Coordinates of C-alpha atoms in Angstrom, one line a residue:
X7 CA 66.4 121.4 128.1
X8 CA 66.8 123.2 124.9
X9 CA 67.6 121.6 121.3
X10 CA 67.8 123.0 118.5
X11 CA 67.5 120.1 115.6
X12 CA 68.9 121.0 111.8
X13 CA 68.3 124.7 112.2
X14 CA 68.8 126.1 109.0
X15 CA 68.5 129.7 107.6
X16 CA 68.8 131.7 104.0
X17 CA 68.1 135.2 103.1
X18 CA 67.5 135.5 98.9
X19 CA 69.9 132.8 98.6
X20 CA 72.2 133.1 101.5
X21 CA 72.9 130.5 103.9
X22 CA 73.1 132.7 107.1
X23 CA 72.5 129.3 109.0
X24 CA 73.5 125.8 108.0
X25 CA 71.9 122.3 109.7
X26 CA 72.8 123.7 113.3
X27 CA 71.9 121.2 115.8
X28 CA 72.6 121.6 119.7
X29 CA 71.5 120.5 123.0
X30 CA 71.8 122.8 126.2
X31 CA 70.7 121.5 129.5
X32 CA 68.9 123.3 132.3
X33 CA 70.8 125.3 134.6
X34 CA 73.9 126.0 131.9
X35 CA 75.4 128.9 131.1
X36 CA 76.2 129.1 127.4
X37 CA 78.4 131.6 125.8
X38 CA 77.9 131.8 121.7
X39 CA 81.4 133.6 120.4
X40 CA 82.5 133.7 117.1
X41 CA 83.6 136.1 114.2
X42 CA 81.0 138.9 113.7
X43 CA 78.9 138.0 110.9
X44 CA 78.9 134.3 111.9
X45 CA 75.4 133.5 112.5
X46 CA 75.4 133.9 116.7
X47 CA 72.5 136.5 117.2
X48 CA 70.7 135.1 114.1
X49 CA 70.4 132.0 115.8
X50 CA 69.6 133.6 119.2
X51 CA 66.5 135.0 117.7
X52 CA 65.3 131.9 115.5
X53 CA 65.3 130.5 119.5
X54 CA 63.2 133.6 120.5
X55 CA 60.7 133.6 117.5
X56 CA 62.4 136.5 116.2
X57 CA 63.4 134.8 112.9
X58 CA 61.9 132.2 111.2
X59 CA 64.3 129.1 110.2
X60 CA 64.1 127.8 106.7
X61 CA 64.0 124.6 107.7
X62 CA 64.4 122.6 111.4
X63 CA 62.9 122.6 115.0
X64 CA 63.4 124.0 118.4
X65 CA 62.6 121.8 121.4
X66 CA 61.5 124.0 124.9
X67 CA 61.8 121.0 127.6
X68 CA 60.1 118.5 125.7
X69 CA 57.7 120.8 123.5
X70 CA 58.3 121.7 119.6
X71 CA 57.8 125.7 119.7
X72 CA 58.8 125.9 116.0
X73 CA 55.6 127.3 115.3
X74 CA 55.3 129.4 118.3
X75 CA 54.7 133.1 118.3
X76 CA 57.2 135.3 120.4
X77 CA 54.6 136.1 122.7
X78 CA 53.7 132.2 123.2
X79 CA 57.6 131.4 123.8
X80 CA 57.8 134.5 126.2
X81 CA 54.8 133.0 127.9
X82 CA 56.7 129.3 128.4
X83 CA 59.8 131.1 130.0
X84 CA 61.9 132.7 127.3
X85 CA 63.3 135.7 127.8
X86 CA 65.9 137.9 125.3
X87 CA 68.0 140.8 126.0
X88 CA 68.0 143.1 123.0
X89 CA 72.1 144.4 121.9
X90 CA 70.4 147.7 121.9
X91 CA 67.6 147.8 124.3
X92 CA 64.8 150.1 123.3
X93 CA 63.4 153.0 125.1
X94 CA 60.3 154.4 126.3
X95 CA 59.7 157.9 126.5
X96 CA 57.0 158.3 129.6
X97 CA 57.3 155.2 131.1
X98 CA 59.2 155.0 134.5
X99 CA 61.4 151.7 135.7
X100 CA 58.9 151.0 138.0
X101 CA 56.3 150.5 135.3
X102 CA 58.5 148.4 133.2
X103 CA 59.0 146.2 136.1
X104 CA 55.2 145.7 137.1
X105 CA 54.9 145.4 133.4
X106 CA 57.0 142.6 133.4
X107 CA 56.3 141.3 136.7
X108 CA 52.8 140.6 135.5
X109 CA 51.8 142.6 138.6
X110 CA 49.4 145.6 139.0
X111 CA 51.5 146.8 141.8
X112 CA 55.0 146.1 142.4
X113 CA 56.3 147.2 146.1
X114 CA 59.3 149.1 146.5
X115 CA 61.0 146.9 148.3
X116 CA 60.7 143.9 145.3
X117 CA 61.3 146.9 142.9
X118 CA 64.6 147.3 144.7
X119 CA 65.9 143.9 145.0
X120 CA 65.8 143.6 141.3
X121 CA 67.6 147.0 140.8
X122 CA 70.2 145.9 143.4
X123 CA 70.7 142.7 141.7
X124 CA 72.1 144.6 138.7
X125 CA 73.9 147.2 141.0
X126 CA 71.2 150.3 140.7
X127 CA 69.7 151.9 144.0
X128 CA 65.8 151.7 143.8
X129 CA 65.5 155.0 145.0
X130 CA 68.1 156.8 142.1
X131 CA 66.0 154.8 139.5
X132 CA 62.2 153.7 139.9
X133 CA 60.8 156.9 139.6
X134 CA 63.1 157.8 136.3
X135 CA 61.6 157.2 132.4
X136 CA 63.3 154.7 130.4
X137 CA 64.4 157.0 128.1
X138 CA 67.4 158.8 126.4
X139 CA 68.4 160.2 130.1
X140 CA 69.9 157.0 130.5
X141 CA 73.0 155.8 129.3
X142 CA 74.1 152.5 127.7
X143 CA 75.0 150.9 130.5
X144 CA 71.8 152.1 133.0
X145 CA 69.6 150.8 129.7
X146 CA 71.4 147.4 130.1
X147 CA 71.2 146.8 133.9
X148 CA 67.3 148.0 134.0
X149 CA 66.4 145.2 131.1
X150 CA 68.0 143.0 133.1
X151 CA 65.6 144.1 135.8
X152 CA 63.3 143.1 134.2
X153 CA 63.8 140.3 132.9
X154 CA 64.8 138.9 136.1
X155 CA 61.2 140.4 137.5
X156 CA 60.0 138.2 134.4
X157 CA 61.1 135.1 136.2
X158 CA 61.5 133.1 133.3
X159 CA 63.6 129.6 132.5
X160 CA 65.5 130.3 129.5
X161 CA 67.2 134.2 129.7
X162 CA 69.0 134.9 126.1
X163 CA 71.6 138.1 125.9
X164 CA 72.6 139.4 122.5
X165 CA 76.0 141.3 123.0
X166 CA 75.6 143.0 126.7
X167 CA 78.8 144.6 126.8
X168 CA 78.0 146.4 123.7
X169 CA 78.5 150.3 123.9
X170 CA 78.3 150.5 127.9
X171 CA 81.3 151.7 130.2
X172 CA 83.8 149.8 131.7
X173 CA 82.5 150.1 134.9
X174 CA 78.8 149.2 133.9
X175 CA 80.5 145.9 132.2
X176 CA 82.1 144.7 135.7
X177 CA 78.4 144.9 137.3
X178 CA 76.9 143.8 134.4
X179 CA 79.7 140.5 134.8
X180 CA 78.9 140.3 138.9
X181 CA 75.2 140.2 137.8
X182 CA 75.1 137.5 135.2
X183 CA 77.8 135.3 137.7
X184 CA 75.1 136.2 141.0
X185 CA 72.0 134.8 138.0
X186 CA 74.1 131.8 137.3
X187 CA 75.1 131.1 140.7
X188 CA 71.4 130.4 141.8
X189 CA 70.6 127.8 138.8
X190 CA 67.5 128.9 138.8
X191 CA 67.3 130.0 135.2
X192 CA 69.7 128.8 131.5
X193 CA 71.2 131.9 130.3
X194 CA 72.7 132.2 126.8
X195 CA 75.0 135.3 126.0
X196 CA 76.7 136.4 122.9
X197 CA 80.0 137.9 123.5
X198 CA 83.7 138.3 122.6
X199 CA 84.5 139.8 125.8
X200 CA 86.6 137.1 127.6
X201 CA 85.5 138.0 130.8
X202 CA 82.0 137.3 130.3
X203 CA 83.3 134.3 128.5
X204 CA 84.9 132.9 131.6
X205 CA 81.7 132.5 132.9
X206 CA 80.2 129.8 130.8
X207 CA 80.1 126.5 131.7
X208 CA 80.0 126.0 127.7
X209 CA 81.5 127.6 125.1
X210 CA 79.9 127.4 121.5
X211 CA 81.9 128.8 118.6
X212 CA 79.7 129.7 115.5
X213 CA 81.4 131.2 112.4
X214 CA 80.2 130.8 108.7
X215 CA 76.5 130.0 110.1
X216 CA 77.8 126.4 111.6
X217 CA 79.2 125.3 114.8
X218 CA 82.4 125.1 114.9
X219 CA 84.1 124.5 118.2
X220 CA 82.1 123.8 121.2
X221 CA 82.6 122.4 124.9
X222 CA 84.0 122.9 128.2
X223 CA 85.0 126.7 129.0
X224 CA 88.8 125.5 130.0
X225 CA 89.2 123.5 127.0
X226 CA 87.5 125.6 124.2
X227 CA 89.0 129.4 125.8
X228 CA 92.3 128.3 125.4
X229 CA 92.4 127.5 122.2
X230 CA 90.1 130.1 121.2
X231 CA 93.4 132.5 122.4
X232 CA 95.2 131.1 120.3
X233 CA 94.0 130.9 117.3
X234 CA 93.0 134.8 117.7
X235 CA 96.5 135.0 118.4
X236 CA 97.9 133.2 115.3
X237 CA 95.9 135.3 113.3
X238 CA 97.2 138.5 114.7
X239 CA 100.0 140.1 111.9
X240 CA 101.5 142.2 114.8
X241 CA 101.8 139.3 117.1
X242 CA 103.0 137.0 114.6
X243 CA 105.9 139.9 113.6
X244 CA 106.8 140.7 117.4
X245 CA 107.1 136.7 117.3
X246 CA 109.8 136.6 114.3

């Protein structure tokens, strides 16, 4: 289980996050939507290590890992999908998969059942460099690679439909529903794509750096419709 306990958060002054508390259980999928600006991927990455909270503590199934590094929460099985992945010029997909395997030698065949997992053919891919050759979308689906090769508990994704094809986001959706299927891993993504929002079994609204809607996908979804709805000018004129 994860819980976050008073997580707070200022920048000279401002409060980005304010006395955030929440409890996820293991196996859930957690969507974090919201109003850009609201605090979502701030809070992602004080979970991560990425940020350090003002004030507050994160529990990793039973352990306080407030003061842990990234690399110490990596290494208890927390993984975290960058909005923009980074690239490596002279590395290949088949080292970034060993790399994150933790093994010396990846076979082909485990190379390609984590490429076909995010819908990519081993053969089209392993031998290519993670570099600017690849688009958005191929970027995406090979971090996902690896951090599925990572094998970790807790997988955290910060906007994955961000600047990828339409096309890339359906596989990228049949991969995160395949992930959650299993139960093998919690998953948290940051989205306002509804699709990808249909998937969680929670929904947890975060605007102004505070929670402010949060529960069950088929109660939270529908009013999160509406209210973007109400707030629509256009609609509200079509409406008159």
């Amino acid at each position: 289980m994860l819980e976050l306990k008073n997580i707070s958060y200022k920048v000279e002054g401002a409060e980005i996050l304010k006395d955030v508390s929440l409890k996820l259980p293991d196996g859930q999928l957690t969507v974090f939507t919201g109003p850009n600006g609201g605090g979502k991927t701030t809070l992602a990455k004080v979970i991560m290590g990425l940020v350090e909270p003002s004030s507050g503590s994160i529990i990793w199934q039973g352990e306080d890992i407030s003061s842990k590094s990234v690399t110490e929460r990596a290494k208890l099985g927390i993984s975290y999908g960058f909005q923009q992945p980074p690239r490596f010029k002279g590395l290949k997909v088949r080292d970034l998969l060993e790399i994150a395997s933790g093994k010396k030698s990846l076979r082909k065949s485990e190379a390609c059942a984590y490429l076909t997992e995010v819908g990519l053919c081993a053969n089209d891919y392993i031998d290519r460099e993670v570099d600017a050759s690849l688009s958005g979308g191929e970027l995406k689906r090979i971090e996902i690679a690896s951090i599925l090769a990572r094998k970790t508990e807790l997988l955290i994704f910060d906007e994955p439909e961000a600047g990828i094809d339409l096309w890339s986001f359906a596989r990228l959706a049949e991969a995160f529903s395949k992930i959650h299927d299993r139960r093998e891993s919690s998953m948290i993504i940051i989205s306002h794509q509804e699709r990808l929002i249909r998937l969680a079994d929670e929904i947890v609204v975060i605007s102004g750096g505070q929670i402010t809607n949060r529960g069950a996908t088929e109660k939270v979804l529908p009013q999160i419709m509406a209210d973007t709805l109400s707030c629509c000018p256009m609609l509200e004129g079509r409406a008159q």
